[in-house]
Amino acid sequence: MPDYCPNFCEVALPVPIDRTFTYSVRNGAMPVRGSRVIAPFRKEKLIGIVMSVGGSAPADYEVRPLEAVLDEDGEPLLGEDLLALAEWMASYYLAPIGEVLRGMLPLVAEVRRTVYYRITDAGRDILAHIADGEPEILRAAARKQRPPRIGPVETDSAELQRRVLHRLAHGEPVKVSTLRTSTGASLPALAALLRRRWIARETSAVERDARRVERFVVLVPETRLPRLTEKQQAILAELAACGNEMPLAVLRAKNLPHSTLQTLVRHGLVRIDERQAAFHLGGIERATGPIRLNEAQTEALAAIASAFGAFKAFLLHGVTGSGKTAVYLAAMQRALDRGQSAILLVPEIGLTPQMAGILDAAFGSKVALLHSALTPEERSEQWRRIRRGQAPIVVGTRSAVFAPAPNLGLILVDEEHDQSYKQEETPRYNARDVAVMRARNAGAVVVLGSATPSLETWQNAQAGKYTRIAMTERVNQRPLPAVELIDMRREFQETGREQLFSRALIEQTQAALDRGEQAMILLNRRGYSFAVLCRACGAKLECQNCAIALTHHKPPSEDGLAREGQRLECHYCGYRRTVPARCPQCDSEHLYYLGAGSQQGEERLAEIFPSARIGRMDRDTVRGRYDLERLLARLHSGEINLLVGTQMIAKGHDIHGVTLVGVVGCDHALSLPDFRAAERVFQLMTQVSGRAGRGELPGRVVVQTYYPDHYAIVAASAHDYSAFVQKEEKYRRWMHYPPFGVLANVLIQSPKLEEAAGWSVILGKWFEQASLEGVRVLGPCTAPVARIKGIYRFHLILKAASRKSLNAALRGMLARADAANVPRRNVTVDVDAQRLM
């Protein structure tokens, strides 16, 4: 046996392999558990986390040394609490530990990674054939090469390949940016050469300073002025008018020559200072005075505050408008008073501007923000502030659950039912459940807040695992909005026309606008029309990469016909094309638009209410970091009095002027092949209804539906959560779906159809032969969306009575996949899956 050696360490790397890797440590800084290192892996340099130090050197292969230790201060970047949480997540969600840890550390800005390409021996052989006058080998390769599915198609693949190989012929690695600039090669073209093994890819990684700095132009005082030009005088005058200093970016925006500024610097009249760039929390400005709680809020706060110092989980079940946010603020203040930190999770970035404004008013510089819309440098800066204890109040989306908050005392999960808390890529964790486990490990209090709790959380409260706190009335005794159901089947019978908006919704919207009030209309589909259909053969225009209909994003002609040249877009992969002149299947010219999205809704509302100030909120209008903030500011100020949008308008917005909410097309989800469909329709209806009547005036909701008798629609219209739960639990119990069982979705994917199908058959046969007790397997079969981004998809659904038996079955399946040489990256295990599409 090899001797024990302290100069070895086990490193978790961000690769789809369920293990750690052994490396030796060179003379110098010794890593500790939880510190970052740069480790060679194949031809790449990866950032890994040290999981253990010491141990035995493997006898069956040579151990490679670490490239560098990034955290050399002797203090691990990740503490034992977060490492233990990562190990639990890897075990619970069956995810590689390295990929779990990658999601915990938003510090990519602190390492500069560079990609290089070099020619291989096989590539040199190809160049030799070309030099010998045999270019046909390149042409043959180009003919076999499939054009990239996404992005431009290369016009001359053979010539492009020759240029790339010739550029790399000297043998030295070339940066990818340099190679693309000099040859005109796209990334798909380089990937094709990689697959042929004519070139090889390498990476380097070095530590970099990620601090954000801002450059200021400062006027040097008491300097003897020489004779100045007109432009030099203009710069000095600008500085004098702004307190003798100005950000360089602001000065450049005034179109003053940079060369003139440099001349002033050389003469000593001004200097350029670099300072730490300020971070603007942003948010909607709100007047926040002392927090005054009503009786229900005071009781809720007392229950939460009395639990500080030990783990306890609460379900804060309050109707929309009951003041849960005020309870959150008061609870965070109590945590601060105890010298502890607090984390507040919100389901989407769209809710952070409003929440950031509230927290900034309440806690000022003690607040840190974490979400994916921040730049890498900003995320690194905020993460470091939290770790140093400078920001004990953290607000963010699901990844904020990993914030390195010292002395954590409280975790709050707002709108805990929201499926946005479930990550849809590895590791496929649910931030709500991770928050509960982190609070348990830290001995902290966790509060799950919602007006429509998920059935899993509700069942945990019924079983006594969580303590339920009920808030059954709105603040100031405001009434819940009255809900009117419009049967769209009867509407069609009475009008003889298929209309997007019912007569009742139009009348009540007009009345609200005439009274000077605001209205919201939910139309939960993006784009103008969600499909283009051939009336002759029935074919839909589909994405060439995904098995999904393309969405139309431009207004159609007056006669409803699809016109050649208008844009179609895939919402899965981003593929775009124009509407063809004729059907690709049958050559018919009769192409028609089908259905309506939020873009069409905005246009129709503008026609019906020409004097209304209309705004739209969906993924097409809210793209940049500040788009939603500006839109909400316009809504708060009254500049917009009629808002149409997708489910983004339903989540947590507190607009006191909104008295009417219209719900259009919400019930189409009831036809989806998903056992959670009824729950999601109930939640969406209840949440969007809750946007009405939050101010002094009462609210009203008009719901257009083709299923007015469905129990989810009826319960939502009556604001009766218990009635919905009573009905839904019966179906879940009969079918052994969560919360009366545990579930996992296994996805098998490959760019080759026969490969994905073959692998799914291998795993399906293993389940048949394994005779797993207490586990039921559905499938394998084609996934509801059979192809996404050129990747074919098959899946199996596993249901079990106990989590232990489910976990054992999944581990056995992964072992069988490994034995059958099914690549781990092609098998995705989604434990507690929220989507089965």
Tab-separated table of N, CA and C in Angstrom, residues 62 107 110 131 194 225 228 237 315 379 405 411 425 451 494 528 562 564 581 631 722 748 769 833:
chain	number	residue	atom	x	y	z
A	62	GLU	N	-0.551	8.105	-12.457
A	62	GLU	CA	0.312	9.186	-11.986
A	62	GLU	C	-0.535	10.396	-11.623
A	107	LEU	N	-18.032	33.456	-8.454
A	107	LEU	CA	-16.768	34.186	-8.468
A	107	LEU	C	-16.007	33.977	-9.774
A	110	GLU	N	-13.243	36.392	-10.875
A	110	GLU	CA	-11.935	36.438	-10.215
A	110	GLU	C	-10.902	35.533	-10.888
A	131	ALA	N	-0.935	20.253	-49.619
A	131	ALA	CA	0.322	20.685	-50.230
A	131	ALA	C	0.716	19.798	-51.399
A	194	LEU	N	-12.873	20.102	-34.367
A	194	LEU	CA	-12.557	19.372	-33.139
A	194	LEU	C	-13.071	17.932	-33.214
A	225	LEU	N	-2.277	78.482	-14.198
A	225	LEU	CA	-2.877	78.129	-15.477
A	225	LEU	C	-2.067	78.695	-16.630
A	228	LEU	N	-4.697	78.503	-22.352
A	228	LEU	CA	-5.517	77.325	-22.643
A	228	LEU	C	-6.300	77.509	-23.924
A	237	ALA	N	-14.006	74.090	-16.993
A	237	ALA	CA	-15.257	74.695	-16.557
A	237	ALA	C	-16.264	73.629	-16.112
A	315	LEU	N	-44.697	27.975	8.082
A	315	LEU	CA	-45.457	28.323	6.886
A	315	LEU	C	-46.268	29.568	7.214
A	379	ARG	N	-21.467	40.512	-8.903
A	379	ARG	CA	-21.821	39.356	-8.080
A	379	ARG	C	-20.667	38.990	-7.148
A	405	ALA	N	-23.496	34.067	4.408
A	405	ALA	CA	-23.869	34.958	5.503
A	405	ALA	C	-23.360	34.415	6.831
A	411	ILE	N	-33.941	32.651	7.420
A	411	ILE	CA	-34.110	32.546	5.970
A	411	ILE	C	-35.592	32.693	5.669
A	425	GLU	N	-31.373	23.102	-14.582
A	425	GLU	CA	-30.116	22.549	-15.086
A	425	GLU	C	-29.349	22.013	-13.897
A	451	ALA	N	-49.569	32.941	-0.335
A	451	ALA	CA	-51.026	32.916	-0.259
A	451	ALA	C	-51.570	31.600	-0.796
A	494	GLU	N	-73.455	33.652	-27.985
A	494	GLU	CA	-74.251	34.872	-27.988
A	494	GLU	C	-73.764	35.899	-29.008
A	528	TYR	N	-47.167	37.417	-30.676
A	528	TYR	CA	-48.425	37.880	-31.256
A	528	TYR	C	-49.393	36.716	-31.432
A	562	ALA	N	-51.133	35.169	-42.995
A	562	ALA	CA	-49.706	35.290	-42.710
A	562	ALA	C	-49.005	35.827	-43.945
A	564	GLU	N	-45.519	36.785	-46.150
A	564	GLU	CA	-44.120	36.406	-46.340
A	564	GLU	C	-43.206	37.483	-45.769
A	581	ALA	N	-43.590	32.014	-48.067
A	581	ALA	CA	-44.690	32.390	-48.943
A	581	ALA	C	-45.718	31.275	-49.054
A	631	LEU	N	-40.372	50.076	-16.016
A	631	LEU	CA	-41.783	49.813	-16.300
A	631	LEU	C	-42.626	49.923	-15.031
A	722	SER	N	-58.573	26.076	0.960
A	722	SER	CA	-58.857	24.781	1.592
A	722	SER	C	-59.755	23.915	0.712
A	748	ILE	N	-33.129	11.156	-20.864
A	748	ILE	CA	-32.031	10.611	-21.668
A	748	ILE	C	-31.969	11.421	-22.954
A	769	GLN	N	-35.969	-5.569	-15.007
A	769	GLN	CA	-35.305	-6.748	-14.439
A	769	GLN	C	-34.921	-6.563	-12.974
A	833	ALA	N	-39.144	16.592	-9.490
A	833	ALA	CA	-39.304	17.373	-10.721
A	833	ALA	C	-40.553	18.245	-10.657
